[in-house]
């Protein structure tokens, strides 16, 4: 067991409160991953002071040189990928192959935004006046607050910090208290790669530290990923103090399966998107909306595949589904399934906690398939964030599309079909920021914009080149010569 610390002004130090919290392995609560500082508003304030002091020199460094730091960090993380992935499985629960995939993604993010240092383009715009030269420059905002959840404990800290840093900002990162170790490893690596002291600060703790960061008047922008309830509070505070805000929140992502789809492939796509990472992805499929004529055949295939999944500790070989993040979350998942059954849904697979033998030391839920779900049921409207797929029936493409859009979220959506016409109509008319055709709703790439519509997201897109828009402001320069 180790005692981890905050990173403020280049120094690893405990919280000024002296308080700590424990992080335990969700697959085995006897396994203590570490203790972390329980930080207060004073710790956040110290981190912001450090960030403000460090930011001008960092911004003055040529951007491609800032990129060199990210490239070096990518190489360091690559050398430690296996160790970090194992730590991720211990702190978050996802299977080791899933954790390795996420670490690989963080490496790609570091390299990609390292390269953006040579591409922070402005534009030259023709003036309507004689001998006036007009151009735009991208400039950093100053200090950025990044508040991250537990479900992608290294990728999300990386995809917020890297575009912020390459743009010349300093960052104060508040990771989730449920999975704080990987963010610590990312920070250690960036420091080792040569990031100057104070440019990245990490303040561990709960919502107390998060809300202090959001409220801090010297923090120019907040990038937040997490629940809709917390995101709304963050947006309210930022709105009042005119800070820039970006929110990535929940989803109720549909996969439409039309009668012309390859049903076996469609069941595999839903299986992957619903149960991968234990369903704890904001892009997870939680609704399969299936054309009525093939609904029974599709459900049968999905149920067979779901029942064959191996649930257990993610460090063991051959495990398909790891634990939920904590006991309260696992209990909530099975309570919501029971409520759906009470409302008339049929539990076709799973629906219970798994507690036999060693599984009893973790927070395991069986992969769950619900049939006979109707669009107005709570299970068809609210995010579960667990290994639960609800199967709904639709008369045809138009009906399926109407059901798919009839939720307040709009993050990711899939259609399984062989019809090019339906695929293109779907891309145009589905209310979602991420549109997949014959691909799982989860499993997005780093070099392209990420984000949703409606209650799923607020503000400019994350990832890809568009991420830079949030972390920079444009100056328009007019020069008479
Ligand atoms: P939260 O929204 O509670 O937490 C997200 C982050 O915000 C954490 O770092 C959290 O700190 C911090 N935080 C909590 N309260 C405040 C506050 N008042 N001001 C500023 N920051 C705050 O989400 P959870 O991680 O607890 O997950 C709850 C639910 O959110 C999930 O069940 C799921 O439905 C959804 N979710 C969605 C995600 C997505 O990718 N869209 C990702 C994760 C969760 P801490 O938790 O450490 O106290």
Short mmCIF file of C-alpha atoms and ligand atoms in Angstrom, two decimals:
data_model
loop_
_atom_site.label_atom_id
_atom_site.label_comp_id
_atom_site.label_asym_id
_atom_site.label_seq_id
_atom_site.Cartn_x
_atom_site.Cartn_y
_atom_site.Cartn_z
CA UNK A 1 0.00 0.00 0.00
CA UNK A 2 1.24 3.46 -0.81
CA UNK A 3 0.33 6.93 0.34
CA UNK A 4 -0.08 9.14 -2.72
CA UNK A 5 0.02 12.92 -2.67
CA UNK A 6 -1.11 16.05 -4.46
CA UNK A 7 1.13 17.71 -7.04
CA UNK A 8 1.33 21.46 -6.46
CA UNK A 9 4.06 23.73 -7.88
CA UNK A 10 6.12 20.69 -8.83
CA UNK A 11 6.08 19.26 -5.27
CA UNK A 12 4.32 16.11 -4.14
CA UNK A 13 2.67 16.96 -0.84
CA UNK A 14 -0.23 15.93 1.42
CA UNK A 15 -3.38 18.01 1.73
CA UNK A 16 -3.22 20.98 4.09
CA UNK A 17 -6.17 19.31 5.84
CA UNK A 18 -4.01 16.32 6.78
CA UNK A 19 -6.97 14.12 5.81
CA UNK A 20 -6.75 11.17 3.44
CA UNK A 21 -9.13 8.75 1.79
CA UNK A 22 -8.67 5.12 0.78
CA UNK A 23 -8.99 3.65 -2.67
CA UNK A 24 -9.88 -0.06 -2.82
CA UNK A 25 -10.02 -2.59 -5.63
CA UNK A 26 -13.68 -2.99 -6.70
CA UNK A 27 -12.98 -6.66 -7.54
CA UNK A 28 -11.64 -7.33 -4.03
CA UNK A 29 -12.28 -4.84 -1.27
CA UNK A 30 -9.52 -6.41 0.84
CA UNK A 31 -7.03 -5.02 -1.69
CA UNK A 32 -6.16 -1.45 -0.66
CA UNK A 33 -4.77 0.34 -3.74
CA UNK A 34 -3.57 3.37 -1.81
CA UNK A 35 -4.44 6.41 0.24
CA UNK A 36 -4.85 9.85 -1.30
CA UNK A 37 -5.15 13.38 0.10
CA UNK A 38 -8.66 14.57 0.92
CA UNK A 39 -8.12 18.11 -0.30
CA UNK A 40 -9.94 21.30 0.60
CA UNK A 41 -10.50 24.68 -1.02
CA UNK A 42 -7.13 25.79 0.44
CA UNK A 43 -5.30 23.08 -1.50
CA UNK A 44 -7.14 24.07 -4.66
CA UNK A 45 -6.23 27.72 -4.07
CA UNK A 46 -2.54 26.80 -3.67
CA UNK A 47 -2.68 24.82 -6.91
CA UNK A 48 -4.25 27.74 -8.76
CA UNK A 49 -1.57 30.13 -7.45
CA UNK A 50 1.10 27.69 -8.69
CA UNK A 51 -0.59 27.35 -12.06
CA UNK A 52 -0.91 31.10 -12.52
CA UNK A 53 2.75 31.61 -11.69
CA UNK A 54 3.93 28.92 -14.11
CA UNK A 55 1.65 29.62 -17.05
CA UNK A 56 3.26 32.70 -18.69
CA UNK A 57 6.68 31.04 -19.17
CA UNK A 58 5.03 27.87 -20.44
CA UNK A 59 2.96 29.89 -22.92
CA UNK A 60 6.08 31.74 -24.04
CA UNK A 61 7.84 28.48 -24.93
CA UNK A 62 7.55 27.71 -28.68
CA UNK A 63 4.56 25.41 -29.06
CA UNK A 64 6.51 22.63 -30.85
CA UNK A 65 8.85 22.56 -27.81
CA UNK A 66 5.81 22.11 -25.58
CA UNK A 67 4.96 19.27 -27.92
CA UNK A 68 8.34 17.67 -27.25
CA UNK A 69 7.36 17.28 -23.58
CA UNK A 70 4.20 15.44 -24.59
CA UNK A 71 6.15 13.20 -27.00
CA UNK A 72 8.61 12.29 -24.24
CA UNK A 73 5.71 11.58 -21.89
CA UNK A 74 4.17 9.30 -24.53
CA UNK A 75 7.38 7.30 -24.70
CA UNK A 76 7.61 7.04 -20.91
CA UNK A 77 4.00 5.88 -20.64
CA UNK A 78 4.61 3.36 -23.40
CA UNK A 79 7.53 1.92 -21.43
CA UNK A 80 5.28 1.59 -18.34
CA UNK A 81 2.09 0.63 -20.13
CA UNK A 82 1.71 -2.82 -18.60
CA UNK A 83 2.28 -1.63 -15.04
CA UNK A 84 -0.13 1.29 -15.41
CA UNK A 85 -2.75 -0.98 -16.98
CA UNK A 86 -2.53 -3.38 -14.03
CA UNK A 87 -2.97 -0.46 -11.63
CA UNK A 88 -5.96 0.69 -13.65
CA UNK A 89 -7.60 -2.71 -13.36
CA UNK A 90 -6.99 -2.66 -9.62
CA UNK A 91 -8.42 0.79 -9.08
CA UNK A 92 -11.29 0.82 -11.61
CA UNK A 93 -12.06 -2.85 -12.22
CA UNK A 94 -12.06 -2.99 -16.00
CA UNK A 95 -10.39 -6.09 -17.48
CA UNK A 96 -6.67 -6.02 -18.15
CA UNK A 97 -7.11 -6.01 -21.96
CA UNK A 98 -9.53 -3.09 -21.61
CA UNK A 99 -7.05 -1.28 -19.35
CA UNK A 100 -4.21 -1.88 -21.81
CA UNK A 101 -6.40 -0.46 -24.55
CA UNK A 102 -7.04 2.65 -22.48
CA UNK A 103 -3.37 3.17 -21.70
CA UNK A 104 -2.66 2.81 -25.43
CA UNK A 105 -5.22 5.49 -26.05
CA UNK A 106 -3.55 7.85 -23.56
CA UNK A 107 -0.23 7.28 -25.34
CA UNK A 108 -1.90 8.18 -28.65
CA UNK A 109 -3.44 11.29 -27.09
CA UNK A 110 -0.04 12.45 -25.78
CA UNK A 111 1.51 11.98 -29.24
CA UNK A 112 -1.41 13.51 -31.10
CA UNK A 113 -1.46 16.71 -29.03
CA UNK A 114 2.34 16.76 -29.03
CA UNK A 115 1.99 17.09 -32.81
CA UNK A 116 -0.64 19.80 -32.44
CA UNK A 117 2.14 22.01 -31.07
CA UNK A 118 3.29 22.43 -34.66
CA UNK A 119 -0.26 23.03 -35.90
CA UNK A 120 -1.74 25.77 -33.70
CA UNK A 121 -2.75 27.61 -36.83
CA UNK A 122 -4.37 30.98 -37.13
CA UNK A 123 -5.73 32.28 -40.43
CA UNK A 124 -4.88 35.05 -42.86
CA UNK A 125 -8.05 36.80 -44.03
CA UNK A 126 -8.21 39.24 -46.98
CA UNK A 127 -9.10 42.77 -45.89
CA UNK A 128 -11.55 44.94 -47.80
CA UNK A 129 -9.22 47.88 -47.20
CA UNK A 130 -6.04 48.76 -49.03
CA UNK A 131 -2.77 47.56 -47.42
CA UNK A 132 -4.39 46.12 -44.33
CA UNK A 133 -3.09 42.72 -43.25
CA UNK A 134 -5.48 40.72 -41.09
CA UNK A 135 -4.72 37.50 -39.28
CA UNK A 136 -5.91 35.48 -36.32
CA UNK A 137 -3.77 34.12 -33.51
CA UNK A 138 -4.66 31.40 -31.04
CA UNK A 139 -3.77 32.32 -27.45
CA UNK A 140 -4.16 30.29 -24.25
CA UNK A 141 -6.81 31.12 -21.65
CA UNK A 142 -4.58 30.88 -18.54
CA UNK A 143 -5.49 28.37 -15.83
CA UNK A 144 -7.79 25.48 -16.75
CA UNK A 145 -9.66 23.30 -14.25
CA UNK A 146 -10.16 19.67 -15.33
CA UNK A 147 -12.60 17.52 -13.35
CA UNK A 148 -12.63 13.88 -14.33
CA UNK A 149 -14.67 10.75 -13.53
CA UNK A 150 -13.56 7.25 -12.61
CA UNK A 151 -14.52 5.27 -15.67
CA UNK A 152 -11.56 6.24 -17.88
CA UNK A 153 -8.97 7.08 -15.20
CA UNK A 154 -6.09 7.88 -17.55
CA UNK A 155 -7.68 8.61 -20.94
CA UNK A 156 -9.98 11.40 -19.73
CA UNK A 157 -7.29 13.19 -17.66
CA UNK A 158 -5.08 12.91 -20.78
CA UNK A 159 -7.65 14.13 -23.27
CA UNK A 160 -8.41 17.19 -21.15
CA UNK A 161 -4.86 18.00 -20.02
CA UNK A 162 -3.02 17.47 -23.31
CA UNK A 163 -4.94 19.96 -25.51
CA UNK A 164 -4.95 22.44 -22.61
CA UNK A 165 -1.18 22.13 -22.13
CA UNK A 166 -0.19 22.20 -25.79
CA UNK A 167 -2.22 25.41 -26.15
CA UNK A 168 -0.03 27.06 -23.47
CA UNK A 169 -2.37 26.81 -20.48
CA UNK A 170 -1.59 25.59 -17.00
CA UNK A 171 -3.91 22.94 -15.55
CA UNK A 172 -5.32 22.02 -12.16
CA UNK A 173 -6.66 18.46 -12.39
CA UNK A 174 -9.14 17.01 -9.89
CA UNK A 175 -9.47 13.28 -10.59
CA UNK A 176 -12.32 11.15 -9.28
CA UNK A 177 -11.75 9.89 -5.77
CA UNK A 178 -12.97 6.49 -6.97
CA UNK A 179 -10.00 6.02 -9.35
CA UNK A 180 -7.26 8.54 -8.55
CA UNK A 181 -4.09 6.51 -9.18
CA UNK A 182 -3.79 6.59 -12.98
CA UNK A 183 -4.11 10.39 -13.03
CA UNK A 184 -1.24 10.45 -10.54
CA UNK A 185 0.84 8.24 -12.86
CA UNK A 186 0.10 10.53 -15.81
CA UNK A 187 1.24 13.55 -13.80
CA UNK A 188 4.42 11.77 -12.65
CA UNK A 189 5.25 10.95 -16.25
CA UNK A 190 4.65 14.50 -17.49
CA UNK A 191 6.91 15.84 -14.73
CA UNK A 192 9.59 13.31 -15.67
CA UNK A 193 9.21 14.31 -19.32
CA UNK A 194 10.17 17.87 -18.42
CA UNK A 195 6.91 19.68 -17.77
CA UNK A 196 7.92 22.77 -15.74
CA UNK A 197 6.80 22.94 -12.10
CA UNK A 198 3.29 24.31 -11.64
CA UNK A 199 2.15 23.78 -15.24
CA UNK A 200 0.17 20.69 -14.23
CA UNK A 201 -1.15 20.40 -10.68
CA UNK A 202 -3.15 17.49 -9.30
CA UNK A 203 -5.48 17.98 -6.35
CA UNK A 204 -7.13 14.81 -5.09
CA UNK A 205 -10.36 14.69 -3.18
CA UNK A 206 -14.11 14.73 -3.44
CA UNK A 207 -16.70 17.19 -4.68
CA UNK A 208 -15.44 19.63 -2.02
CA UNK A 209 -12.20 20.09 -4.00
CA UNK A 210 -14.08 19.94 -7.31
CA UNK A 211 -16.54 22.66 -6.38
CA UNK A 212 -13.73 24.88 -5.04
CA UNK A 213 -11.98 24.55 -8.40
CA UNK A 214 -15.14 25.38 -10.31
CA UNK A 215 -15.77 28.45 -8.14
CA UNK A 216 -12.20 29.79 -8.23
CA UNK A 217 -12.28 33.14 -9.99
CA UNK A 218 -8.77 32.73 -11.46
CA UNK A 219 -9.72 29.52 -13.25
CA UNK A 220 -10.69 30.63 -16.72
CA UNK A 221 -12.31 27.44 -17.95
CA UNK A 222 -13.63 24.16 -16.57
CA UNK A 223 -13.71 20.94 -18.53
CA UNK A 224 -15.91 18.42 -16.72
CA UNK A 225 -16.91 14.79 -17.37
CA UNK A 226 -19.31 13.05 -15.02
CA UNK A 227 -22.94 12.94 -14.04
CA UNK A 228 -25.65 15.22 -15.34
CA UNK A 229 -26.48 16.41 -11.82
CA UNK A 230 -22.94 17.55 -11.05
CA UNK A 231 -22.46 18.92 -14.57
CA UNK A 232 -25.50 21.15 -14.14
CA UNK A 233 -24.07 22.60 -10.92
CA UNK A 234 -20.72 23.18 -12.63
CA UNK A 235 -22.40 24.99 -15.54
CA UNK A 236 -24.44 27.20 -13.19
CA UNK A 237 -21.38 28.34 -11.24
CA UNK A 238 -19.31 28.89 -14.40
CA UNK A 239 -22.16 30.79 -16.02
CA UNK A 240 -22.45 33.16 -13.06
CA UNK A 241 -18.76 33.98 -13.05
CA UNK A 242 -18.44 33.97 -16.90
CA UNK A 243 -15.92 31.12 -17.02
CA UNK A 244 -15.78 28.98 -20.12
CA UNK A 245 -17.31 25.54 -19.53
CA UNK A 246 -17.36 22.22 -21.31
CA UNK A 247 -19.48 19.33 -20.00
CA UNK A 248 -19.55 15.68 -21.04
CA UNK A 249 -22.28 13.81 -19.19
CA UNK A 250 -24.51 10.84 -19.64
CA UNK A 251 -26.07 8.95 -22.49
CA UNK A 252 -28.98 6.63 -23.17
CA UNK A 253 -27.43 5.32 -26.32
CA UNK A 254 -29.52 3.30 -28.79
CA UNK A 255 -28.54 0.58 -31.22
CA UNK A 256 -31.20 0.21 -33.90
CA UNK A 257 -31.30 -3.25 -35.47
CA UNK A 258 -33.23 -3.39 -38.75
CA UNK A 259 -34.60 -6.62 -40.17
CA UNK A 260 -32.03 -6.61 -42.98
CA UNK A 261 -29.06 -6.62 -40.55
CA UNK A 262 -26.77 -9.59 -39.99
CA UNK A 263 -28.38 -10.52 -36.65
CA UNK A 264 -25.41 -12.40 -35.28
CA UNK A 265 -23.14 -9.45 -35.99
CA UNK A 266 -25.74 -7.04 -34.53
CA UNK A 267 -25.96 -9.09 -31.32
CA UNK A 268 -22.15 -8.98 -31.08
CA UNK A 269 -22.19 -5.20 -31.57
CA UNK A 270 -24.76 -4.73 -28.79
CA UNK A 271 -22.92 -7.18 -26.53
CA UNK A 272 -19.67 -5.26 -26.94
CA UNK A 273 -21.26 -1.84 -26.43
CA UNK A 274 -23.55 -2.85 -23.53
CA UNK A 275 -21.22 -5.01 -21.45
CA UNK A 276 -17.72 -3.84 -22.37
CA UNK A 277 -16.13 -1.97 -19.42
CA UNK A 278 -19.03 -3.37 -17.36
CA UNK A 279 -21.39 -0.97 -19.14
CA UNK A 280 -19.65 1.92 -17.37
CA UNK A 281 -19.05 3.99 -20.49
CA UNK A 282 -20.98 7.12 -21.36
CA UNK A 283 -21.12 5.73 -24.92
CA UNK A 284 -22.43 2.30 -23.84
CA UNK A 285 -25.50 0.96 -25.62
CA UNK A 286 -28.32 0.60 -23.12
CA UNK A 287 -31.21 0.28 -25.60
CA UNK A 288 -31.40 -2.18 -28.48
CA UNK A 289 -34.32 -1.03 -30.65
CA UNK A 290 -35.09 -3.96 -32.90
CA UNK A 291 -37.48 -4.26 -35.85
CA UNK A 292 -40.34 -6.39 -34.54
CA UNK A 293 -40.06 -9.14 -37.16
CA UNK A 294 -36.56 -10.06 -35.91
CA UNK A 295 -36.82 -9.00 -32.25
CA UNK A 296 -37.20 -12.53 -30.84
CA UNK A 297 -34.39 -13.96 -32.97
CA UNK A 298 -32.11 -11.03 -32.02
CA UNK A 299 -32.94 -11.32 -28.28
CA UNK A 300 -32.20 -15.04 -28.33
CA UNK A 301 -28.75 -14.43 -29.82
CA UNK A 302 -28.00 -11.60 -27.38
CA UNK A 303 -29.12 -13.65 -24.37
CA UNK A 304 -26.99 -16.64 -25.43
CA UNK A 305 -23.93 -14.43 -25.81
CA UNK A 306 -24.60 -12.55 -22.53
CA UNK A 307 -24.96 -15.77 -20.55
CA UNK A 308 -21.65 -17.02 -21.95
CA UNK A 309 -19.74 -13.98 -20.65
CA UNK A 310 -17.28 -14.67 -17.87
CA UNK A 311 -17.60 -12.25 -14.95
CA UNK A 312 -14.77 -11.83 -12.47
CA UNK A 313 -11.67 -9.90 -11.40
CA UNK A 314 -10.22 -8.11 -14.42
CA UNK A 315 -6.66 -9.20 -13.63
CA UNK A 316 -7.59 -12.86 -14.27
CA UNK A 317 -7.17 -14.20 -17.79
CA UNK A 318 -10.31 -14.84 -19.83
CA UNK A 319 -12.59 -12.44 -17.94
CA UNK A 320 -15.12 -10.57 -20.11
CA UNK A 321 -16.82 -8.37 -17.51
CA UNK A 322 -15.23 -6.84 -14.41
CA UNK A 323 -16.94 -5.40 -11.32
CA UNK A 324 -19.01 -2.25 -10.89
CA UNK A 325 -17.07 0.66 -9.43
CA UNK A 326 -18.44 0.27 -5.89
CA UNK A 327 -21.08 -1.49 -3.83
CA UNK A 328 -23.57 1.38 -3.97
CA UNK A 329 -23.33 1.48 -7.74
CA UNK A 330 -23.77 -2.30 -8.11
CA UNK A 331 -26.80 -2.17 -5.78
CA UNK A 332 -28.27 0.70 -7.79
CA UNK A 333 -27.91 -1.28 -11.03
CA UNK A 334 -29.81 -4.32 -9.70
CA UNK A 335 -32.42 -2.07 -8.06
CA UNK A 336 -33.08 -0.41 -11.40
CA UNK A 337 -33.37 -3.80 -13.09
CA UNK A 338 -35.85 -4.94 -10.41
CA UNK A 339 -37.86 -1.76 -10.91
CA UNK A 340 -37.96 -2.43 -14.67
CA UNK A 341 -39.20 -5.97 -13.98
CA UNK A 342 -41.84 -4.48 -11.69
CA UNK A 343 -42.89 -2.19 -14.54
CA UNK A 344 -43.40 -5.17 -16.87
CA UNK A 345 -39.99 -5.89 -18.43
CA UNK A 346 -38.79 -9.51 -18.60
CA UNK A 347 -35.37 -10.36 -17.20
CA UNK A 348 -33.98 -12.61 -19.96
CA UNK A 349 -30.46 -12.86 -18.49
CA UNK A 350 -28.70 -11.71 -15.32
CA UNK A 351 -30.40 -9.15 -13.12
CA UNK A 352 -28.59 -10.06 -9.91
CA UNK A 353 -25.37 -9.44 -8.02
CA UNK A 354 -22.85 -12.30 -8.22
CA UNK A 355 -21.50 -13.17 -4.79
CA UNK A 356 -20.32 -16.79 -4.96
CA UNK A 357 -16.86 -17.50 -3.51
CA UNK A 358 -14.25 -14.83 -4.25
CA UNK A 359 -16.81 -12.78 -6.21
CA UNK A 360 -18.31 -11.89 -2.84
CA UNK A 361 -15.31 -9.67 -2.14
CA UNK A 362 -16.17 -7.47 -5.13
CA UNK A 363 -19.10 -5.64 -6.69
CA UNK A 364 -20.12 -7.97 -9.50
CA UNK A 365 -23.37 -7.80 -11.47
CA UNK A 366 -24.35 -10.42 -14.04
CA UNK A 367 -24.67 -9.16 -17.64
CA UNK A 368 -28.36 -8.39 -17.88
CA UNK A 369 -30.74 -8.47 -20.84
CA UNK A 370 -34.26 -7.12 -20.44
CA UNK A 371 -36.99 -7.93 -22.95
CA UNK A 372 -40.40 -6.37 -23.47
CA UNK A 373 -39.15 -2.91 -22.54
CA UNK A 374 -41.35 -0.03 -23.68
CA UNK A 375 -40.08 3.48 -24.48
CA UNK A 376 -41.65 5.21 -21.49
CA UNK A 377 -40.23 2.85 -18.83
CA UNK A 378 -37.59 4.45 -16.60
CA UNK A 379 -35.09 1.80 -17.74
CA UNK A 380 -35.57 3.09 -21.32
CA UNK A 381 -35.12 6.73 -20.33
CA UNK A 382 -32.48 6.98 -17.56
CA UNK A 383 -28.80 6.10 -17.68
CA UNK A 384 -27.96 2.92 -15.71
CA UNK A 385 -24.17 2.91 -16.21
CA UNK A 386 -24.00 -0.83 -15.67
CA UNK A 387 -24.07 -4.09 -17.66
CA UNK A 388 -27.71 -3.83 -18.68
CA UNK A 389 -29.18 -3.98 -22.20
CA UNK A 390 -32.88 -3.26 -22.68
CA UNK A 391 -34.49 -4.68 -25.83
CA UNK A 392 -37.36 -2.66 -27.33
CA UNK A 393 -39.38 -3.50 -30.45
CA UNK A 394 -40.20 -1.12 -33.28
CA UNK A 395 -42.53 -1.41 -36.30
CA UNK A 396 -40.02 -0.13 -38.87
CA UNK A 397 -37.11 2.30 -39.40
CA UNK A 398 -39.22 5.43 -38.77
CA UNK A 399 -40.64 4.04 -35.54
CA UNK A 400 -37.19 2.92 -34.35
CA UNK A 401 -35.75 6.36 -35.08
CA UNK A 402 -38.58 8.07 -33.19
CA UNK A 403 -37.97 5.82 -30.14
CA UNK A 404 -34.21 6.38 -30.38
CA UNK A 405 -34.66 10.17 -30.32
CA UNK A 406 -37.30 10.18 -27.57
CA UNK A 407 -34.87 10.58 -24.65
CA UNK A 408 -33.24 13.66 -23.24
CA UNK A 409 -29.71 12.42 -23.97
CA UNK A 410 -27.93 12.41 -27.32
CA UNK A 411 -24.38 11.10 -27.08
CA UNK A 412 -23.79 8.08 -29.31
CA UNK A 413 -26.08 6.00 -31.54
CA UNK A 414 -25.72 2.96 -33.79
CA UNK A 415 -27.69 1.43 -36.62
CA UNK A 416 -27.18 -2.14 -37.83
CA UNK A 417 -28.44 -2.44 -41.39
CA UNK A 418 -27.40 -3.33 -44.91
CA UNK A 419 -29.42 -0.41 -46.32
CA UNK A 420 -27.27 2.53 -47.37
CA UNK A 421 -30.36 4.69 -47.55
CA UNK A 422 -31.38 3.95 -43.93
CA UNK A 423 -27.79 4.38 -42.75
CA UNK A 424 -27.53 7.83 -44.34
CA UNK A 425 -30.95 8.91 -43.11
CA UNK A 426 -29.97 7.73 -39.64
CA UNK A 427 -26.76 9.79 -39.72
CA UNK A 428 -28.77 12.88 -40.62
CA UNK A 429 -31.76 12.48 -38.33
CA UNK A 430 -30.51 10.79 -35.16
CA UNK A 431 -30.07 13.25 -32.29
CA UNK A 432 -26.54 12.25 -31.26
CA UNK A 433 -23.04 13.63 -31.53
CA UNK A 434 -21.50 10.26 -32.42
CA UNK A 435 -23.11 8.15 -35.13
CA UNK A 436 -22.09 4.57 -35.85
CA UNK A 437 -23.17 2.30 -38.69
CA UNK A 438 -22.60 -1.43 -38.10
CA UNK A 439 -20.21 -0.54 -35.25
CA UNK A 440 -20.64 -0.49 -31.45
CA UNK A 441 -21.81 2.83 -29.97
CA UNK A 442 -18.72 2.78 -27.73
CA UNK A 443 -15.12 2.63 -28.91
CA UNK A 444 -14.29 6.08 -30.22
CA UNK A 445 -10.97 7.34 -31.55
CA UNK A 446 -8.80 10.16 -30.20
CA UNK A 447 -8.08 12.06 -33.40
CA UNK A 448 -11.65 13.04 -34.14
CA UNK A 449 -14.20 15.23 -32.33
CA UNK A 450 -16.06 13.65 -29.39
CA UNK A 451 -19.25 14.91 -27.80
CA UNK A 452 -23.02 14.77 -27.83
CA UNK A 453 -26.18 16.77 -28.16
CA UNK A 454 -29.13 17.57 -25.87
CA UNK A 455 -28.44 16.80 -22.17
CA UNK A 456 -25.28 14.79 -22.94
CA UNK A 457 -22.89 17.65 -23.60
CA UNK A 458 -22.39 21.37 -23.37
CA UNK A 459 -19.78 23.50 -25.06
CA UNK A 460 -17.21 22.79 -27.76
CA UNK A 461 -16.15 19.26 -28.64
CA UNK A 462 -13.37 17.32 -26.90
CA UNK A 463 -10.62 15.37 -28.70
CA UNK A 464 -9.45 15.74 -32.28
CA UNK A 465 -8.30 19.13 -33.56
CA UNK A 466 -11.56 20.72 -32.31
CA UNK A 467 -10.46 20.25 -28.69
CA UNK A 468 -8.06 23.15 -29.14
CA UNK A 469 -11.00 25.54 -29.67
CA UNK A 470 -12.05 25.19 -26.04
CA UNK A 471 -8.58 25.83 -24.64
CA UNK A 472 -7.69 28.86 -26.77
CA UNK A 473 -9.11 32.22 -27.61
CA UNK A 474 -8.73 33.85 -31.00
CA UNK A 475 -7.13 37.25 -31.38
CA UNK A 476 -7.88 39.08 -34.62
CA UNK A 477 -4.99 41.30 -35.66
CA UNK A 478 -5.38 44.21 -38.14
CA UNK A 479 -2.14 45.79 -39.44
CA UNK A 480 -1.86 48.79 -41.76
CA UNK A 481 1.31 48.77 -43.80
P1 LIG B 1 -19.87 12.79 -10.52
O1 LIG B 1 -20.51 13.75 -11.46
O2 LIG B 1 -20.36 12.74 -9.14
O3 LIG B 1 -18.32 13.05 -10.44
C1 LIG B 1 -17.50 13.46 -11.52
C2 LIG B 1 -16.36 14.29 -10.98
O4 LIG B 1 -16.87 15.51 -10.43
C3 LIG B 1 -15.60 13.61 -9.85
O5 LIG B 1 -14.24 13.98 -9.93
C4 LIG B 1 -16.28 14.20 -8.64
O6 LIG B 1 -15.53 14.09 -7.47
C5 LIG B 1 -16.46 15.64 -9.06
N1 LIG B 1 -17.48 16.36 -8.33
C6 LIG B 1 -18.45 15.87 -7.51
N2 LIG B 1 -19.22 16.88 -7.05
C7 LIG B 1 -18.73 18.02 -7.57
C8 LIG B 1 -19.10 19.40 -7.47
N3 LIG B 1 -20.13 19.81 -6.76
N4 LIG B 1 -18.37 20.30 -8.17
C9 LIG B 1 -17.34 19.91 -8.92
N5 LIG B 1 -16.94 18.63 -9.04
C10 LIG B 1 -17.62 17.70 -8.38
O7 LIG B 1 -19.95 11.39 -11.19
P2 LIG B 1 -19.53 10.00 -10.56
O8 LIG B 1 -18.13 9.76 -10.93
O9 LIG B 1 -19.85 9.89 -9.11
O10 LIG B 1 -20.51 9.05 -11.34
C11 LIG B 1 -21.90 9.15 -11.11
C12 LIG B 1 -22.65 8.93 -12.39
O11 LIG B 1 -22.23 9.84 -13.39
C13 LIG B 1 -22.42 7.58 -13.01
O12 LIG B 1 -23.17 6.61 -12.41
C14 LIG B 1 -22.80 7.86 -14.44
O13 LIG B 1 -24.20 7.83 -14.58
C15 LIG B 1 -22.31 9.26 -14.66
N6 LIG B 1 -20.99 9.31 -15.27
C16 LIG B 1 -20.86 9.68 -16.56
C17 LIG B 1 -19.64 9.67 -17.16
C18 LIG B 1 -19.44 10.05 -18.55
O14 LIG B 1 -18.43 9.68 -19.13
N7 LIG B 1 -20.33 10.82 -19.15
C19 LIG B 1 -18.45 9.25 -16.46
C20 LIG B 1 -18.67 8.90 -15.10
C21 LIG B 1 -19.88 8.95 -14.55
P3 LIG B 1 -15.66 12.77 -6.57
O15 LIG B 1 -16.52 11.78 -7.28
O16 LIG B 1 -14.26 12.33 -6.48
O17 LIG B 1 -16.26 13.15 -5.31
#
